C-alpha positions as a printed Julia matrix, in Angstrom:
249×3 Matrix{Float64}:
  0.0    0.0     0.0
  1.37   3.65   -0.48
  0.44   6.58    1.08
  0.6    9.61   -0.95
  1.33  13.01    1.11
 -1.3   15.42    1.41
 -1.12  19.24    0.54
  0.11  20.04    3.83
  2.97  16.75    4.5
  5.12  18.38    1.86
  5.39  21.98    2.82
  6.15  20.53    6.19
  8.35  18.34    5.12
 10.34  21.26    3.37
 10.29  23.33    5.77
 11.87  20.69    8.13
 14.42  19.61    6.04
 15.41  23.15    5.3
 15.73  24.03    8.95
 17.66  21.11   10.13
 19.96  20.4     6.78
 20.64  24.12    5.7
 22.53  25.48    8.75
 24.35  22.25    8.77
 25.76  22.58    5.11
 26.47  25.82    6.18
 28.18  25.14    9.22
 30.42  21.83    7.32
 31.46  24.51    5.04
 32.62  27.2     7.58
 34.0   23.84    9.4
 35.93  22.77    6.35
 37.34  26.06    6.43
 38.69  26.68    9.55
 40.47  23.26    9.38
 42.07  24.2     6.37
 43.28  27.31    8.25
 43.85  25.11   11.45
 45.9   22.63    9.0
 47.76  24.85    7.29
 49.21  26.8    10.55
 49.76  23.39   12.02
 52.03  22.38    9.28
 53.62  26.14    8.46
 55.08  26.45   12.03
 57.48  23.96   11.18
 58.48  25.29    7.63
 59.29  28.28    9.74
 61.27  26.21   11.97
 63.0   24.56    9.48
 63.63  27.95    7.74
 65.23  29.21   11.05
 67.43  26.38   11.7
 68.52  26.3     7.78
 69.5   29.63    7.96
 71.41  28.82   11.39
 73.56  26.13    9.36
 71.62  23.36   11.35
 71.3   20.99    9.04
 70.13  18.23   10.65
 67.6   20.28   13.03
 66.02  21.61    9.8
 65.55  18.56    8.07
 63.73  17.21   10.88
 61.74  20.28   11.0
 61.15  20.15    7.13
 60.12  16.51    7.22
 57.16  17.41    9.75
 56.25  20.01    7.11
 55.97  17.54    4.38
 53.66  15.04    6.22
 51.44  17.69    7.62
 51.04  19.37    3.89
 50.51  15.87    2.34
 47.89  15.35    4.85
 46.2   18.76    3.4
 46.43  17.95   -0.12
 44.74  14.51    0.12
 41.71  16.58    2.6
 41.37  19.67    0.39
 43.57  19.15   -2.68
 40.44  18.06   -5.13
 38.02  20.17   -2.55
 38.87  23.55   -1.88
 37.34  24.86    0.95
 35.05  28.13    1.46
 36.55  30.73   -0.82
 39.01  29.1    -2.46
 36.85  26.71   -4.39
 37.13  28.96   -7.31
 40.66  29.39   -7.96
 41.56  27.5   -10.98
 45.51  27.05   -9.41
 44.36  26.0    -6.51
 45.88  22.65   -6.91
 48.75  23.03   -9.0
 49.5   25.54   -5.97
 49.22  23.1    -3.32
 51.34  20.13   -5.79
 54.01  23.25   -6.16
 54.54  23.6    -2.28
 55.02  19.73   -1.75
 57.47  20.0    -4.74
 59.66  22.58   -3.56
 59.45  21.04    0.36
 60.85  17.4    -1.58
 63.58  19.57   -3.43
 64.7   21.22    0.04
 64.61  18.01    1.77
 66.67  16.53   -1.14
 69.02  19.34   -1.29
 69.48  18.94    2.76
 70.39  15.53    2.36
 73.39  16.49    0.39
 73.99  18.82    2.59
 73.87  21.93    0.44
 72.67  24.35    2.34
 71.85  27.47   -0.46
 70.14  24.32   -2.76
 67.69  24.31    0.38
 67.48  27.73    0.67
 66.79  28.15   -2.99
 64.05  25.54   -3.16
 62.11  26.76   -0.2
 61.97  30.86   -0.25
 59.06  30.34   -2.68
 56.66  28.93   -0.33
 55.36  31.71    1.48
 54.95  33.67   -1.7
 52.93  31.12   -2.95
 50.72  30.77   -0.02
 50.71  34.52    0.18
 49.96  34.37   -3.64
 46.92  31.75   -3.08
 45.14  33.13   -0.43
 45.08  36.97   -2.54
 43.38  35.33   -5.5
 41.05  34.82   -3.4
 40.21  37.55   -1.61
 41.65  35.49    1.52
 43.63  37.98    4.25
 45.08  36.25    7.17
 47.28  37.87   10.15
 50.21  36.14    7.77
 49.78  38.91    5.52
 50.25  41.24    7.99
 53.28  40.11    9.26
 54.53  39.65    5.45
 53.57  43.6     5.03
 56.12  44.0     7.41
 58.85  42.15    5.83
 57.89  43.13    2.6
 58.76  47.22    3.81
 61.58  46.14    5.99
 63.03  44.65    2.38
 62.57  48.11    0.8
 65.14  49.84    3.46
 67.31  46.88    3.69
 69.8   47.89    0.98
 70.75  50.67    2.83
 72.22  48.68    5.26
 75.35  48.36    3.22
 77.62  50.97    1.19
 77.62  54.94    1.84
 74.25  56.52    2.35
 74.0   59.69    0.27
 72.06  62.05    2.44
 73.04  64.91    0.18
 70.69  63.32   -2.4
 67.18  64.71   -1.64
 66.08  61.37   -3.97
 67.65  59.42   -1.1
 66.5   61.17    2.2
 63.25  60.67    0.39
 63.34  57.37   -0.26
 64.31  56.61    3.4
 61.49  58.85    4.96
 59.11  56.77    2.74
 60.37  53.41    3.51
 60.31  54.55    7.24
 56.54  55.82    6.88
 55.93  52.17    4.92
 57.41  50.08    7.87
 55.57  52.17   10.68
 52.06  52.0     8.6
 53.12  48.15    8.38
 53.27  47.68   11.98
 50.02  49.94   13.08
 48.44  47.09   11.2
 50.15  44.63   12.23
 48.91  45.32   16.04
 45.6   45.84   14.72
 44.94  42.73   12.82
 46.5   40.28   15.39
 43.84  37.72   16.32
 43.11  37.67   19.69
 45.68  34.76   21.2
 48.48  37.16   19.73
 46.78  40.4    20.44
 47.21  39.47   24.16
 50.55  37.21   23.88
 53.31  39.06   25.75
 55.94  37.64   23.74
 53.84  39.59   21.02
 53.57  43.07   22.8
 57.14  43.0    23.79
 58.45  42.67   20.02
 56.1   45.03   18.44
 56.76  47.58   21.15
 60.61  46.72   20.37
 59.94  47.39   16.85
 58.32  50.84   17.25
 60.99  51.76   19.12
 63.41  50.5    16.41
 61.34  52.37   13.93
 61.51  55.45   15.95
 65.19  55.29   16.27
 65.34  54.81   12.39
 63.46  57.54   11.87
 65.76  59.56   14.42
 69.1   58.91   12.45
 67.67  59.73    9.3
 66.54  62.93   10.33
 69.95  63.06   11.87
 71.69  61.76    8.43
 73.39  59.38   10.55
 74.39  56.28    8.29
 75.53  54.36   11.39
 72.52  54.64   13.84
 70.53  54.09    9.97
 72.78  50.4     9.83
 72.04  49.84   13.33
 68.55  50.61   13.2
 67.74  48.49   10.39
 69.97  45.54   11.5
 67.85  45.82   15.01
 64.96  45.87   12.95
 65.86  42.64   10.91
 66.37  40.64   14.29
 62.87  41.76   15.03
 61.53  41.01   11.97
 62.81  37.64   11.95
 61.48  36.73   15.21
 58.16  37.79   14.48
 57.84  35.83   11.55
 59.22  32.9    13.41
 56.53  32.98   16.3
 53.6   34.26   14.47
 53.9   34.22   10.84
């Protein structure tokens, strides 16, 4: 025997299925999400590590480090690799993006096993760019971003660091003052995009303050036309930078 629904079993029926199976989709999908994001910082902190230690000379620290990388970003592209989460389900190099990273992590790890350090280096100084470079396609800003903002204007001053300064130049003095202005506007951002569990970190709030005050004594020895306090400044300002992207990058 069958039963046919009446005028009013279906419209219920809808209705029920819409209340109790839409917020859910919608929920998986924001869920998806964040454990991309949850993933992907999991895995990053030790690329970072391994960067550090590379850049140290420790070989053998870094390859450890590096290998830890690999697994965790395997274990992403077999989750998300054909299934992009949230906003990224549109971008057409999403994978290729993804296959790139794991690429460049084997050459480092290959180049490590040799023991050639600047092979390493080589192979893995793309992979922030290209996470940087996936998440803009898609509209995607993350507190990463910020602290690459800052790196990216520290990198404008840094070739001062070397050689004479030619403060006599009013092409130079400007180019200072604006890299300055860059690396300060960098850092008021930086402070106020930091999530919450950095907002409040003190390890956090003692290196930005140590920052501004770097920035402020940069800013003091190029109105002073100081090249040495200028070297000093930005060398300070390196360490800083480094150590920023190392615990919160």
């Amino acid at each position: 025997m069958r039963i046919e629904p009446n005028a009013v079993t279906v419209p219920f029926l809808l209705l029920l299925a819409l209340l109790f199976t839409g917020p859910a989709w919608a929920q998986t999908e924001e869920d998806r999400l964040e454990a991309y994001f949850a993933a992907k910082q999991s895995a990053y902190r030790y690329y970072r590590s391994a960067w550090f230690y590379l850049r140290t000379g420790n070989v053998a620290l870094s390859s450890l480090e590096l290998s830890s990388f690999a697994e965790g970003w395997d274990e992403i592209r077999a989750r998300f690799g054909d299934d992009p989460p949230g906003p990224f389900a549109e971008d057409a190099m999403w994978r290729e993006s993804l296959d790139r990273i794991a690429e460049l992590t084997a050459a480092g790890q290959a180049a490590l096993e040799a023991n050639d350090t600047e092979a390493a280096k080589a192979a893995l100084a793309d992979i922030p760019r290209i996470m940087a470079d996936t998440r803009a396609r898609s509209g995607v800003v993350t507190f990463s971003d910020s602290v690459e903002d800052v790196s990216d204007a520290l990198d404008g001053l840094w070739r001062y660091r070397d050689g004479e300064i030619d403060f006599a130049e009013e092409a130079t003095r400007a180019d200072l003052g604006a890299g300055a202005a860059r690396l300060r506007d960098a850092m008021g951002r930086l402070r106020d995009d930091a999530p919450d569990e950095v907002a409040f970190d003190d390890r956090f709030l003692r290196l930005v303050d140590n920052g501004d005050a770097a920035i402020d004594r940069l800013e003091q020895a190029i109105d002073a036309q100081d090249q040495a306090d200028v070297v000093n400044a930005l060398r300070e300002l390196r360490s800083f930078e480094r150590l920023l992207w190392l615990n919160f990058g």
